[in-house]
């Protein structure tokens, strides 16, 4: 049986230089955090933005699935992420995620290009 557990709590950096801090995951699997993106239409406007999420706690929780929502405080948009926390036999932890960005559209006619 596997002994190592992938732990979401802490600092994470991606290939593009964005990073985030995830706080302690509580006993129900809720967590909050802060996201620093390095990618935006107007990079000079970027501000640290809050996130809220869940991870599954059902066994096995050694490589848990999770999801979270980032509220971009510097633009009228929201990004959701979902993914899984993987740990290899040396204890190296990796998050594999996918995301979807939703921007604001002024009306339903312009809805098509908002995600
Ligand atoms: C995850 O890591 C944090 C900080 O290092 C620690 O407080 C917490 O107990 C760990 N959680 C588990 C389930 O090991
Ligand atoms: C995360 O990074 C911040 C500063 O960037 C540091 O103060 C903090 O100790 C780090 N937390 C962990 C769990 O490594
Ligand atoms: C995110 O940016 C803030 C403000 O620039 C900084 O204090 C924090 O340490 C950064 N977080 C990480 C994980 O580097
Ligand atoms: C996290 O990202 C912010 C914004 O891009 C950057 O200023 C900071 O240096 C990064 N922190 C780390 C530890 O990479
Ligand atoms: C979410 O972001 C908007 C700005 O885009 C801000 O007005 C609002 O206070 C933020 N809410 C939270 C809970 O961070």
XYZ file of N, CA, C and O and ligand atoms in Angstrom:
530
model
N 0.839 -1.200 0.000
C 0.000 0.000 0.000
C 0.878 1.255 0.000
O 2.001 1.235 0.483
N 0.319 2.288 -0.555
C 1.046 3.555 -0.698
C 1.097 4.296 0.638
O 0.127 4.378 1.367
N 2.260 4.856 0.948
C 2.413 5.561 2.206
C 2.358 7.071 2.016
O 1.980 7.807 2.922
N 2.755 7.523 0.828
C 2.843 8.958 0.611
C 1.476 9.540 0.273
O 0.689 8.919 -0.435
N 1.232 10.721 0.797
C -0.026 11.401 0.521
C 0.235 12.751 -0.108
O 1.083 13.504 0.372
N -0.464 13.042 -1.169
C -0.334 14.349 -1.815
C -1.158 15.358 -1.022
O -2.346 15.150 -0.787
N -0.509 16.432 -0.619
C -1.115 17.407 0.279
C -1.254 18.747 -0.449
O -0.262 19.360 -0.832
N -2.487 19.197 -0.615
C -2.739 20.440 -1.359
C -2.232 21.690 -0.644
O -1.955 22.711 -1.274
N -2.117 21.610 0.670
C -1.746 22.782 1.459
C -0.322 23.229 1.133
O 0.592 22.418 1.116
N -0.176 24.522 0.839
C 1.162 25.065 0.585
C 1.214 25.923 -0.656
O 0.177 26.376 -1.152
N 2.412 26.146 -1.157
C 2.637 26.994 -2.330
C 2.852 26.144 -3.576
O 3.572 25.158 -3.528
N 2.262 26.591 -4.665
C 2.392 25.886 -5.944
C 2.740 26.884 -7.027
O 2.266 28.017 -7.013
N 3.568 26.441 -7.985
C 3.948 27.287 -9.118
C 3.695 26.514 -10.393
O 3.963 25.312 -10.432
N 3.205 27.193 -11.445
C 3.030 26.480 -12.712
C 4.093 26.875 -13.731
O 4.956 27.718 -13.455
N 4.032 26.249 -14.914
C 5.035 26.452 -15.968
C 5.136 27.905 -16.421
O 6.155 28.329 -16.941
N 4.032 28.657 -16.258
C 3.992 30.026 -16.760
C 4.403 31.042 -15.703
O 4.391 32.240 -15.949
N 4.746 30.552 -14.504
C 5.179 31.455 -13.449
C 4.067 31.953 -12.543
O 4.311 32.764 -11.654
N 2.857 31.472 -12.762
C 1.792 31.797 -11.819
C 2.002 30.958 -10.559
O 2.643 29.900 -10.607
N 1.478 31.429 -9.458
C 1.637 30.642 -8.223
C 0.437 30.865 -7.311
O -0.337 31.803 -7.502
N 0.309 29.983 -6.355
C -0.810 30.125 -5.419
C -0.442 29.511 -4.086
O 0.462 28.671 -3.992
N -1.143 29.960 -3.080
C -0.999 29.390 -1.741
C -2.345 28.813 -1.346
O -3.357 29.517 -1.407
N -2.360 27.545 -0.972
C -3.583 26.913 -0.476
C -3.421 26.704 1.026
O -2.389 26.206 1.491
N -4.446 27.136 1.744
C -4.434 27.034 3.202
C -4.736 25.600 3.625
O -4.952 24.727 2.784
N -4.786 25.354 4.916
C -5.118 24.022 5.421
C -6.475 23.567 4.881
O -7.436 24.332 4.864
N -6.526 22.329 4.457
C -7.795 21.726 4.035
C -8.496 21.258 5.312
O -7.894 20.540 6.119
N -9.738 21.672 5.519
C -10.389 21.315 6.779
C -10.952 19.891 6.743
O -10.830 19.183 5.736
N -11.554 19.477 7.843
C -11.978 18.067 7.979
C -13.085 17.682 7.006
O -13.344 16.504 6.767
N -13.732 18.702 6.406
C -14.769 18.415 5.411
C -14.241 18.495 3.989
O -14.978 18.225 3.036
N -12.989 18.934 3.827
C -12.413 19.034 2.490
C -12.491 20.426 1.897
O -12.133 20.619 0.736
N -12.953 21.411 2.668
C -13.000 22.800 2.182
C -11.629 23.444 2.332
O -10.921 23.195 3.290
N -11.327 24.306 1.391
C -10.100 25.106 1.554
C -10.277 26.467 0.880
O -11.174 26.668 0.058
N -9.412 27.384 1.279
C -9.346 28.689 0.630
C -7.893 28.922 0.234
O -6.994 28.170 0.640
N -7.665 29.957 -0.548
C -6.293 30.253 -0.948
C -6.201 31.579 -1.663
O -7.178 32.347 -1.724
N -4.997 31.855 -2.172
C -4.718 33.087 -2.895
C -3.955 32.741 -4.158
O -3.027 31.922 -4.122
N -4.348 33.359 -5.269
C -3.746 33.040 -6.564
C -3.065 34.284 -7.133
O -3.670 35.345 -7.230
N -1.784 34.115 -7.510
C -1.045 35.162 -8.227
C -0.882 34.691 -9.660
O -0.062 33.825 -9.934
N -1.629 35.285 -10.570
C -1.440 34.880 -11.961
C -0.316 35.701 -12.585
O -0.047 36.837 -12.165
N 0.359 35.111 -13.562
C 1.378 35.858 -14.299
C 0.878 36.161 -15.704
O 1.598 36.699 -16.532
N -0.377 35.764 -15.967
C -0.938 35.880 -17.315
C -2.234 36.683 -17.263
O -3.172 36.300 -16.559
N -2.299 37.791 -17.998
C -3.532 38.586 -18.068
C -3.466 39.499 -19.275
O -2.383 39.754 -19.811
N -4.644 39.976 -19.707
C -4.685 40.900 -20.843
C -3.928 42.193 -20.521
O -3.308 42.786 -21.381
N -4.013 42.608 -19.253
C -3.341 43.828 -18.830
C -2.448 43.501 -17.629
O -2.864 43.692 -16.484
N -1.232 42.987 -17.890
C -0.365 42.482 -16.815
C -0.101 43.498 -15.703
O 0.089 43.108 -14.543
N -0.116 44.788 -16.041
C 0.159 45.797 -15.006
C -0.975 45.926 -13.997
O -0.816 46.548 -12.953
N -2.147 45.344 -14.324
C -3.305 45.427 -13.423
C -3.401 44.243 -12.462
O -4.251 44.239 -11.574
N -2.576 43.223 -12.651
C -2.719 41.981 -11.887
C -2.650 42.228 -10.382
O -1.801 42.980 -9.900
N -3.581 41.598 -9.677
C -3.573 41.620 -8.215
C -3.816 40.205 -7.718
O -4.503 39.423 -8.370
N -3.262 39.915 -6.549
C -3.517 38.628 -5.916
C -5.027 38.454 -5.735
O -5.708 39.382 -5.317
N -5.540 37.273 -6.068
C -6.988 37.046 -6.055
C -7.347 35.826 -5.215
O -6.611 34.833 -5.213
N -8.486 35.898 -4.507
C -8.865 34.796 -3.613
C -9.469 33.610 -4.364
O -10.044 33.782 -5.442
N -9.331 32.438 -3.768
C -9.950 31.229 -4.317
C -10.615 30.441 -3.193
O -10.203 30.519 -2.028
N -11.669 29.708 -3.548
C -12.324 28.784 -2.615
C -12.494 27.449 -3.319
O -12.789 27.417 -4.517
N -12.311 26.361 -2.574
C -12.396 25.058 -3.227
C -12.737 23.915 -2.287
O -12.948 24.101 -1.079
N -12.803 22.746 -2.896
C -13.064 21.481 -2.197
C -12.056 20.448 -2.667
O -11.690 20.435 -3.841
N -11.676 19.550 -1.762
C -11.018 18.327 -2.201
C -11.797 17.149 -1.642
O -12.449 17.263 -0.604
N -11.773 16.046 -2.352
C -12.426 14.848 -1.854
C -11.602 14.228 -0.743
O -10.378 14.216 -0.802
N -12.299 13.712 0.263
C -11.625 13.107 1.413
C -11.901 11.614 1.526
O -11.362 10.939 2.388
N -12.779 11.104 0.645
C -13.076 9.670 0.680
C -11.836 8.872 0.350
O -11.035 9.279 -0.484
N -11.679 7.716 0.958
C -10.539 6.861 0.651
C -10.586 6.377 -0.777
O -11.656 6.063 -1.265
N -9.465 6.253 -1.514
C -8.150 6.660 -1.028
C -7.928 8.158 -1.239
O -8.247 8.668 -2.293
N -7.389 8.819 -0.237
C -7.148 10.263 -0.356
C -5.677 10.564 -0.592
O -5.240 11.693 -0.476
N -4.879 9.515 -0.929
C -3.452 9.773 -1.161
C -3.223 10.657 -2.381
O -2.247 11.390 -2.441
N -4.124 10.575 -3.382
C -4.007 11.414 -4.577
C -5.382 12.024 -4.869
O -6.077 11.608 -5.803
N -5.760 13.017 -4.071
C -7.143 13.512 -4.107
C -7.493 14.346 -5.337
O -6.655 15.067 -5.877
N -8.760 14.254 -5.735
C -9.304 15.173 -6.737
C -9.789 16.430 -6.013
O -10.118 16.393 -4.833
N -9.809 17.533 -6.746
C -10.190 18.810 -6.127
C -10.716 19.748 -7.203
O -10.554 19.504 -8.411
N -11.308 20.837 -6.746
C -11.724 21.913 -7.639
C -11.755 23.214 -6.871
O -11.949 23.202 -5.646
N -11.503 24.317 -7.570
C -11.621 25.612 -6.895
C -11.984 26.709 -7.899
O -11.836 26.534 -9.117
N -12.487 27.804 -7.362
C -12.892 28.967 -8.147
C -12.043 30.158 -7.750
O -11.868 30.415 -6.550
N -11.485 30.858 -8.735
C -10.714 32.077 -8.459
C -11.547 33.290 -8.853
O -12.044 33.360 -9.977
N -11.696 34.220 -7.916
C -12.377 35.487 -8.181
C -11.319 36.532 -8.538
O -10.648 37.056 -7.651
N -11.152 36.800 -9.833
C -10.143 37.789 -10.229
C -10.579 39.155 -9.737
O -11.600 39.672 -10.191
N -9.817 39.729 -8.827
C -10.238 40.994 -8.228
C -9.912 42.183 -9.126
O -10.354 43.290 -8.864
N -9.146 41.940 -10.207
C -8.728 43.046 -11.082
C -9.417 43.010 -12.444
O -9.119 43.812 -13.319
N -10.334 42.042 -12.651
C -11.084 42.021 -13.903
C -12.427 41.358 -13.665
O -12.598 40.613 -12.693
N -13.377 41.623 -14.554
C -14.728 41.102 -14.364
C -14.797 39.686 -14.933
O -15.448 39.448 -15.952
N -14.101 38.771 -14.276
C -14.069 37.395 -14.766
C -13.763 36.432 -13.619
O -13.305 36.837 -12.548
N -14.066 35.171 -13.868
C -13.926 34.100 -12.888
C -13.256 32.925 -13.595
O -13.570 32.648 -14.756
N -12.357 32.243 -12.911
C -11.805 31.003 -13.473
C -12.089 29.854 -12.519
O -11.933 29.999 -11.299
N -12.517 28.722 -13.088
C -12.652 27.507 -12.296
C -11.549 26.528 -12.715
O -11.187 26.458 -13.891
N -11.023 25.837 -11.726
C -10.008 24.808 -11.963
C -10.534 23.495 -11.396
O -11.196 23.487 -10.351
N -10.211 22.393 -12.059
C -10.431 21.097 -11.450
C -9.228 20.231 -11.765
O -8.564 20.424 -12.784
N -8.919 19.325 -10.856
C -7.719 18.531 -11.092
C -7.504 17.470 -10.031
O -8.406 17.146 -9.243
N -6.288 16.929 -10.056
C -5.911 15.891 -9.097
C -4.482 16.134 -8.639
O -3.634 16.588 -9.417
N -4.247 15.830 -7.379
C -2.926 15.981 -6.748
C -2.229 14.622 -6.803
O -2.743 13.641 -6.253
N -1.089 14.571 -7.503
C -0.340 13.309 -7.641
C 0.960 13.376 -6.855
O 1.594 14.436 -6.772
N 1.354 12.249 -6.300
C 2.641 12.169 -5.598
C 3.371 10.936 -6.109
O 2.773 9.863 -6.257
N 4.679 11.091 -6.438
C 5.442 9.925 -6.918
C 6.144 9.251 -5.740
O 6.034 9.697 -4.600
N 6.876 8.189 -6.028
C 7.472 7.386 -4.945
C 8.559 8.155 -4.198
O 8.942 7.761 -3.091
N 9.063 9.261 -4.783
C 10.055 10.085 -4.100
C 9.420 11.236 -3.314
O 10.125 12.063 -2.729
N 8.084 11.275 -3.340
C 7.394 12.310 -2.590
C 7.187 13.615 -3.350
O 6.735 14.598 -2.777
N 7.538 13.626 -4.644
C 7.324 14.842 -5.446
C 5.844 14.987 -5.788
O 5.255 14.068 -6.363
N 5.296 16.135 -5.442
C 3.867 16.379 -5.650
C 3.636 17.244 -6.890
O 4.347 18.228 -7.107
N 2.624 16.868 -7.686
C 2.279 17.595 -8.907
C 0.768 17.739 -8.967
O 0.043 16.790 -8.674
N 0.307 18.925 -9.366
C -1.117 19.115 -9.613
C -1.361 19.057 -11.110
O -0.694 19.762 -11.875
N -2.284 18.213 -11.525
C -2.706 18.166 -12.932
C -4.082 18.795 -12.991
O -5.039 18.260 -12.401
N -4.195 19.933 -13.660
C -5.473 20.660 -13.646
C -5.920 21.044 -15.050
O -5.126 21.074 -15.989
N -7.202 21.360 -15.150
C -7.754 22.021 -16.324
C -8.530 23.210 -15.795
O -8.989 23.200 -14.655
N -8.670 24.239 -16.628
C -9.376 25.440 -16.160
C -10.261 25.993 -17.261
O -10.102 25.664 -18.435
N -11.175 26.822 -16.821
C -12.100 27.496 -17.727
C -12.276 28.917 -17.218
O -12.585 29.112 -16.041
N -12.046 29.882 -18.096
C -12.190 31.293 -17.743
C -13.511 31.831 -18.288
O -13.816 31.641 -19.466
N -14.271 32.478 -17.442
C -15.505 33.131 -17.873
C -15.336 34.639 -17.745
O -15.099 35.147 -16.651
N -15.498 35.344 -18.874
C -15.467 36.805 -18.861
C -16.888 37.337 -18.893
O -17.825 36.601 -19.200
N -17.033 38.598 -18.628
C -18.348 39.231 -18.648
C -18.773 39.543 -20.079
O -17.977 40.058 -20.870
N -20.013 39.220 -20.406
C -20.586 39.605 -21.701
C -21.706 40.605 -21.446
O -22.433 40.483 -20.454
N -21.874 41.584 -22.320
C -22.893 42.612 -22.108
C -24.308 42.119 -22.372
O -25.265 42.647 -21.841
N -24.442 41.104 -23.231
C -25.763 40.559 -23.524
C -25.617 39.146 -24.073
O -24.500 38.704 -24.375
N -26.756 38.432 -24.198
C -26.682 37.025 -24.604
C -26.098 36.862 -26.000
O -25.516 35.830 -26.313
N -26.247 37.872 -26.859
C -25.684 37.798 -28.207
C -24.167 37.638 -28.162
O -23.562 37.008 -29.015
N -23.567 38.227 -27.142
C -22.110 38.137 -27.017
C -21.665 37.020 -26.088
O -20.491 36.926 -25.736
N -22.639 36.180 -25.681
C -22.311 35.087 -24.760
C -21.304 34.104 -25.342
O -20.467 33.571 -24.620
N -21.382 33.883 -26.668
C -20.598 32.818 -27.297
C -19.093 32.938 -27.056
O -18.411 31.920 -26.981
N -18.578 34.158 -26.955
C -17.119 34.260 -26.800
C -16.679 34.637 -25.386
O -15.565 35.080 -25.179
N -17.571 34.440 -24.397
C -17.221 34.818 -23.021
C -16.519 33.693 -22.252
O -15.972 33.932 -21.175
N -16.532 32.468 -22.789
C -15.786 31.380 -22.133
C -14.777 30.773 -23.104
O -14.992 30.788 -24.306
C -0.792 19.037 4.899
O 0.279 19.941 5.126
C -0.034 20.923 6.114
C 1.086 21.959 6.141
O 2.320 21.385 5.899
C -0.256 20.244 7.449
O -0.607 21.202 8.424
C -1.387 19.229 7.313
O -1.539 18.484 8.503
C -1.111 18.273 6.171
N -2.304 17.459 5.961
C -2.258 16.127 5.912
C -3.570 15.438 5.694
O -1.221 15.506 6.030
C 4.635 30.078 0.913
O 5.347 31.214 0.450
C 5.333 32.281 1.378
C 6.030 33.467 0.753
O 6.011 33.426 -0.621
C 6.037 31.851 2.666
O 5.939 32.882 3.619
C 5.365 30.590 3.219
O 6.093 30.091 4.303
C 5.274 29.508 2.179
N 4.460 28.433 2.697
C 4.829 27.144 2.607
C 3.877 26.140 3.178
O 5.882 26.814 2.058
C 1.790 36.234 -4.256
O 2.034 37.600 -4.366
C 2.019 38.269 -3.107
C 2.081 39.753 -3.371
O 2.972 40.033 -4.408
C 3.173 37.734 -2.275
O 3.166 38.354 -1.007
C 3.017 36.225 -2.105
O 4.118 35.686 -1.414
C 2.900 35.554 -3.467
N 2.607 34.130 -3.284
C 3.468 33.179 -3.624
C 3.001 31.773 -3.426
O 4.562 33.402 -4.098
C 4.448 34.431 -7.568
O 3.897 35.184 -8.642
C 4.032 36.576 -8.466
C 3.270 37.237 -9.620
O 3.660 36.742 -10.856
C 5.526 36.926 -8.458
O 5.664 38.311 -8.219
C 6.199 36.159 -7.334
O 7.578 36.383 -7.396
C 5.947 34.663 -7.501
N 6.479 33.963 -6.348
C 7.207 32.868 -6.476
C 7.670 32.232 -5.207
O 7.474 32.367 -7.561
C -14.506 39.395 -6.280
O -13.924 40.266 -7.245
C -14.632 41.476 -7.408
C -13.911 42.325 -8.446
O -13.775 41.649 -9.644
C -14.672 42.243 -6.121
O -15.479 43.393 -6.301
C -15.244 41.370 -5.013
O -15.115 42.048 -3.783
C -14.486 40.058 -4.928
N -15.102 39.210 -3.912
C -14.396 38.431 -3.116
C -15.171 37.662 -2.093
O -13.187 38.346 -3.208
